[in-house]
CSV table of N, CA and C in Angstrom, one decimal:
chain,number,residue,atom,x,y,z
A,1,PRO,N,21.4,12.7,-47.5
A,1,PRO,CA,21.1,13.5,-46.3
A,1,PRO,C,19.6,14.0,-46.2
A,2,PRO,N,19.0,14.3,-47.4
A,2,PRO,CA,17.7,14.9,-47.4
A,2,PRO,C,16.7,13.9,-46.7
A,3,PRO,N,16.7,12.6,-47.0
A,3,PRO,CA,15.8,11.6,-46.4
A,3,PRO,C,15.7,11.7,-44.9
A,4,PRO,N,16.8,11.6,-44.2
A,4,PRO,CA,16.8,11.6,-42.7
A,4,PRO,C,16.0,12.7,-42.1
A,5,PRO,N,16.2,14.0,-42.6
A,5,PRO,CA,15.4,15.1,-42.0
A,5,PRO,C,13.9,14.9,-42.1
A,6,THR,N,13.5,14.2,-43.1
A,6,THR,CA,12.0,14.0,-43.3
A,6,THR,C,11.5,13.1,-42.2
A,7,ALA,N,12.3,12.1,-41.8
A,7,ALA,CA,11.8,11.2,-40.7
A,7,ALA,C,11.7,12.0,-39.4
A,8,THR,N,12.6,12.9,-39.1
A,8,THR,CA,12.5,13.7,-37.9
A,8,THR,C,11.3,14.6,-37.9
A,9,ALA,N,11.0,15.1,-39.1
A,9,ALA,CA,9.8,16.0,-39.2
A,9,ALA,C,8.5,15.3,-38.9
A,10,ASN,N,8.5,14.0,-39.3
A,10,ASN,CA,7.3,13.2,-39.1
A,10,ASN,C,7.1,12.9,-37.6
A,11,ALA,N,8.2,12.6,-37.0
A,11,ALA,CA,8.2,12.3,-35.5
A,11,ALA,C,7.7,13.5,-34.7
A,12,VAL,N,8.1,14.6,-35.1
A,12,VAL,CA,7.7,15.9,-34.4
A,12,VAL,C,6.2,16.2,-34.6
A,13,THR,N,5.7,15.8,-35.8
A,13,THR,CA,4.3,16.1,-36.1
A,13,THR,C,3.4,15.1,-35.3
A,14,ALA,N,3.9,13.9,-35.0
A,14,ALA,CA,3.0,12.9,-34.3
A,14,ALA,C,2.8,13.4,-32.8
A,15,PRO,N,3.8,13.8,-32.1
A,15,PRO,CA,3.7,14.1,-30.7
A,15,PRO,C,2.7,15.3,-30.5
A,16,PRO,N,2.6,16.3,-31.3
A,16,PRO,CA,1.7,17.4,-31.1
A,16,PRO,C,0.2,16.9,-30.9
A,17,PRO,N,-0.3,16.0,-31.7
A,17,PRO,CA,-1.7,15.6,-31.5
A,17,PRO,C,-1.9,15.0,-30.2
A,18,PRO,N,-1.1,14.1,-29.7
A,18,PRO,CA,-1.3,13.5,-28.3
A,18,PRO,C,-1.4,14.5,-27.3
A,19,ALA,N,-0.7,15.6,-27.4
A,19,ALA,CA,-0.7,16.6,-26.3
A,19,ALA,C,-2.0,17.3,-26.3
A,20,THR,N,-2.8,17.3,-27.4
A,20,THR,CA,-4.1,17.9,-27.4
A,20,THR,C,-5.1,17.1,-26.6
A,21,GLN,N,-4.9,15.8,-26.6
A,21,GLN,CA,-5.8,14.9,-25.9
A,21,GLN,C,-5.8,15.1,-24.4
A,22,PRO,N,-4.6,15.3,-23.8
A,22,PRO,CA,-4.5,15.5,-22.3
A,22,PRO,C,-5.3,16.8,-21.9
A,23,SER,N,-5.5,17.7,-22.8
A,23,SER,CA,-6.2,19.0,-22.5
A,23,SER,C,-7.6,18.7,-21.9
A,24,PRO,N,-8.4,17.8,-22.5
A,24,PRO,CA,-9.8,17.5,-22.1
A,24,PRO,C,-9.8,17.0,-20.6
A,25,PRO,N,-8.9,16.1,-20.2
A,25,PRO,CA,-8.9,15.6,-18.8
A,25,PRO,C,-9.0,16.8,-17.8
A,26,PRO,N,-8.2,17.8,-17.9
A,26,PRO,CA,-8.2,18.9,-17.0
A,26,PRO,C,-9.6,19.5,-16.8
A,27,THR,N,-10.4,19.5,-17.8
A,27,THR,CA,-11.7,20.1,-17.7
A,27,THR,C,-12.6,19.2,-16.7
A,28,ALA,N,-12.4,17.9,-16.8
A,28,ALA,CA,-13.1,17.0,-15.9
A,28,ALA,C,-12.7,17.3,-14.4
A,29,THR,N,-11.5,17.6,-14.2
A,29,THR,CA,-11.0,17.9,-12.8
A,29,THR,C,-11.7,19.2,-12.3
A,30,THR,N,-11.9,20.2,-13.2
A,30,THR,CA,-12.5,21.4,-12.7
A,30,THR,C,-14.0,21.2,-12.3
A,31,ASN,N,-14.6,20.3,-13.0
A,31,ASN,CA,-16.0,20.0,-12.7
A,31,ASN,C,-16.1,19.2,-11.4
A,32,ALA,N,-15.2,18.3,-11.2
A,32,ALA,CA,-15.2,17.5,-9.9
A,32,ALA,C,-15.0,18.4,-8.7
A,33,VAL,N,-14.1,19.4,-8.9
A,33,VAL,CA,-13.8,20.3,-7.8
A,33,VAL,C,-15.0,21.2,-7.4
A,34,ALA,N,-15.8,21.6,-8.5
A,34,ALA,CA,-17.0,22.4,-8.2
A,34,ALA,C,-18.1,21.7,-7.5
A,35,ALA,N,-18.2,20.4,-7.7
A,35,ALA,CA,-19.2,19.6,-7.1
A,35,ALA,C,-18.9,19.4,-5.6
A,36,PRO,N,-17.7,18.9,-5.2
A,36,PRO,CA,-17.3,18.7,-3.8
A,36,PRO,C,-17.4,20.0,-3.0
A,37,SER,N,-17.3,21.1,-3.6
A,37,SER,CA,-17.3,22.4,-2.8
A,37,SER,C,-18.6,22.5,-2.0
A,38,PRO,N,-19.8,22.4,-2.6
A,38,PRO,CA,-21.1,22.5,-1.9
A,38,PRO,C,-21.2,21.4,-0.8
A,39,PRO,N,-20.9,20.2,-1.0
A,39,PRO,CA,-21.1,19.1,0.0
A,39,PRO,C,-20.1,19.4,1.2
A,40,ALA,N,-19.0,20.0,0.9
A,40,ALA,CA,-18.0,20.2,2.0
A,40,ALA,C,-18.6,21.2,3.0
A,41,THR,N,-19.4,22.2,2.5
A,41,THR,CA,-20.0,23.1,3.5
A,41,THR,C,-21.1,22.4,4.4
A,42,GLN,N,-21.8,21.5,3.8
A,42,GLN,CA,-22.8,20.7,4.6
A,42,GLN,C,-22.1,19.9,5.7
A,43,LYS,N,-21.0,19.3,5.3
A,43,LYS,CA,-20.2,18.4,6.2
A,43,LYS,C,-19.7,19.2,7.4
A,44,ILE,N,-19.3,20.4,7.1
A,44,ILE,CA,-18.7,21.3,8.2
A,44,ILE,C,-19.8,21.5,9.3
A,45,ALA,N,-21.0,21.7,8.9
A,45,ALA,CA,-22.1,22.0,9.8
A,45,ALA,C,-22.3,20.7,10.7
A,46,THR,N,-22.3,19.6,10.1
A,46,THR,CA,-22.5,18.3,10.9
A,46,THR,C,-21.3,18.1,11.9
A,47,THR,N,-20.1,18.5,11.5
A,47,THR,CA,-19.0,18.3,12.4
A,47,THR,C,-19.1,19.2,13.6
A,48,THR,N,-19.6,20.5,13.3
A,48,THR,CA,-19.8,21.4,14.5
A,48,THR,C,-20.8,20.9,15.5
A,49,MET,N,-21.9,20.4,15.0
A,49,MET,CA,-22.9,19.9,15.9
A,49,MET,C,-22.4,18.7,16.7
A,50,ARG,N,-21.6,17.8,16.1
A,50,ARG,CA,-21.1,16.7,16.7
A,50,ARG,C,-20.0,17.1,17.8
A,51,LYS,N,-19.4,18.1,17.5
A,51,LYS,CA,-18.3,18.6,18.4
A,51,LYS,C,-18.9,19.1,19.7
A,52,LYS,N,-20.1,19.7,19.7
A,52,LYS,CA,-20.8,20.2,20.9
A,52,LYS,C,-21.0,19.1,21.9
A,53,PRO,N,-21.5,18.0,21.6
A,53,PRO,CA,-21.7,16.9,22.6
A,53,PRO,C,-20.4,16.5,23.2
A,54,GLU,N,-19.4,16.4,22.3
A,54,GLU,CA,-18.0,16.0,22.8
A,54,GLU,C,-17.5,16.9,23.9
A,55,ALA,N,-17.8,18.2,23.8
A,55,ALA,CA,-17.3,19.2,24.8
A,55,ALA,C,-18.0,18.9,26.1
A,56,SER,N,-19.3,18.5,26.1
A,56,SER,CA,-20.0,18.3,27.3
A,56,SER,C,-19.4,17.0,28.0
A,57,SER,N,-18.9,16.1,27.2
A,57,SER,CA,-18.4,14.9,27.8
A,57,SER,C,-17.0,15.2,28.5
A,58,GLN,N,-16.4,16.2,28.1
A,58,GLN,CA,-15.0,16.6,28.7
A,58,GLN,C,-15.2,17.0,30.1
A,59,PRO,N,-16.1,17.9,30.4
A,59,PRO,CA,-16.2,18.5,31.8
A,59,PRO,C,-16.4,17.3,32.8
A,60,PRO,N,-17.2,16.4,32.6
A,60,PRO,CA,-17.4,15.2,33.5
A,60,PRO,C,-16.1,14.5,33.8
A,61,LEU,N,-15.3,14.4,32.8
A,61,LEU,CA,-14.0,13.7,33.0
A,61,LEU,C,-13.2,14.4,34.0
A,62,ALA,N,-13.2,15.8,34.0
A,62,ALA,CA,-12.4,16.5,35.0
A,62,ALA,C,-13.0,16.3,36.4
A,63,THR,N,-14.3,16.2,36.5
A,63,THR,CA,-14.9,15.9,37.8
A,63,THR,C,-14.5,14.5,38.4
A,64,ARG,N,-14.4,13.6,37.5
A,64,ARG,CA,-14.0,12.2,37.9
A,64,ARG,C,-12.6,12.2,38.4
A,65,LYS,N,-11.8,13.1,37.9
A,65,LYS,CA,-10.4,13.1,38.3
A,65,LYS,C,-10.3,13.6,39.7
A,66,SER,N,-11.1,14.5,40.1
A,66,SER,CA,-11.1,15.1,41.4
A,66,SER,C,-11.3,14.1,42.5
A,67,PRO,N,-12.3,13.3,42.4
A,67,PRO,CA,-12.6,12.2,43.4
A,67,PRO,C,-11.5,11.2,43.5
A,68,ILE,N,-10.9,10.9,42.3
A,68,ILE,CA,-9.8,9.9,42.3
A,68,ILE,C,-8.7,10.4,43.2
A,69,LYS,N,-8.5,11.7,43.2
A,69,LYS,CA,-7.3,12.2,44.0
A,69,LYS,C,-7.7,12.0,45.5
């Protein structure tokens, strides 16, 4: 009976090391999120400027509908 327990102890010792490797990956994700943050602010400004011209195009559409009637 003593030999079997030893095999189980070895199997449990092996799994712990692999779990330590997955820890580093999370750090890379934190860095990636910090970089996209700044660019996202610049993209928002471009979207607002582009939305302004679109609003001007909408009013003319309403005027065209009046004559059609």
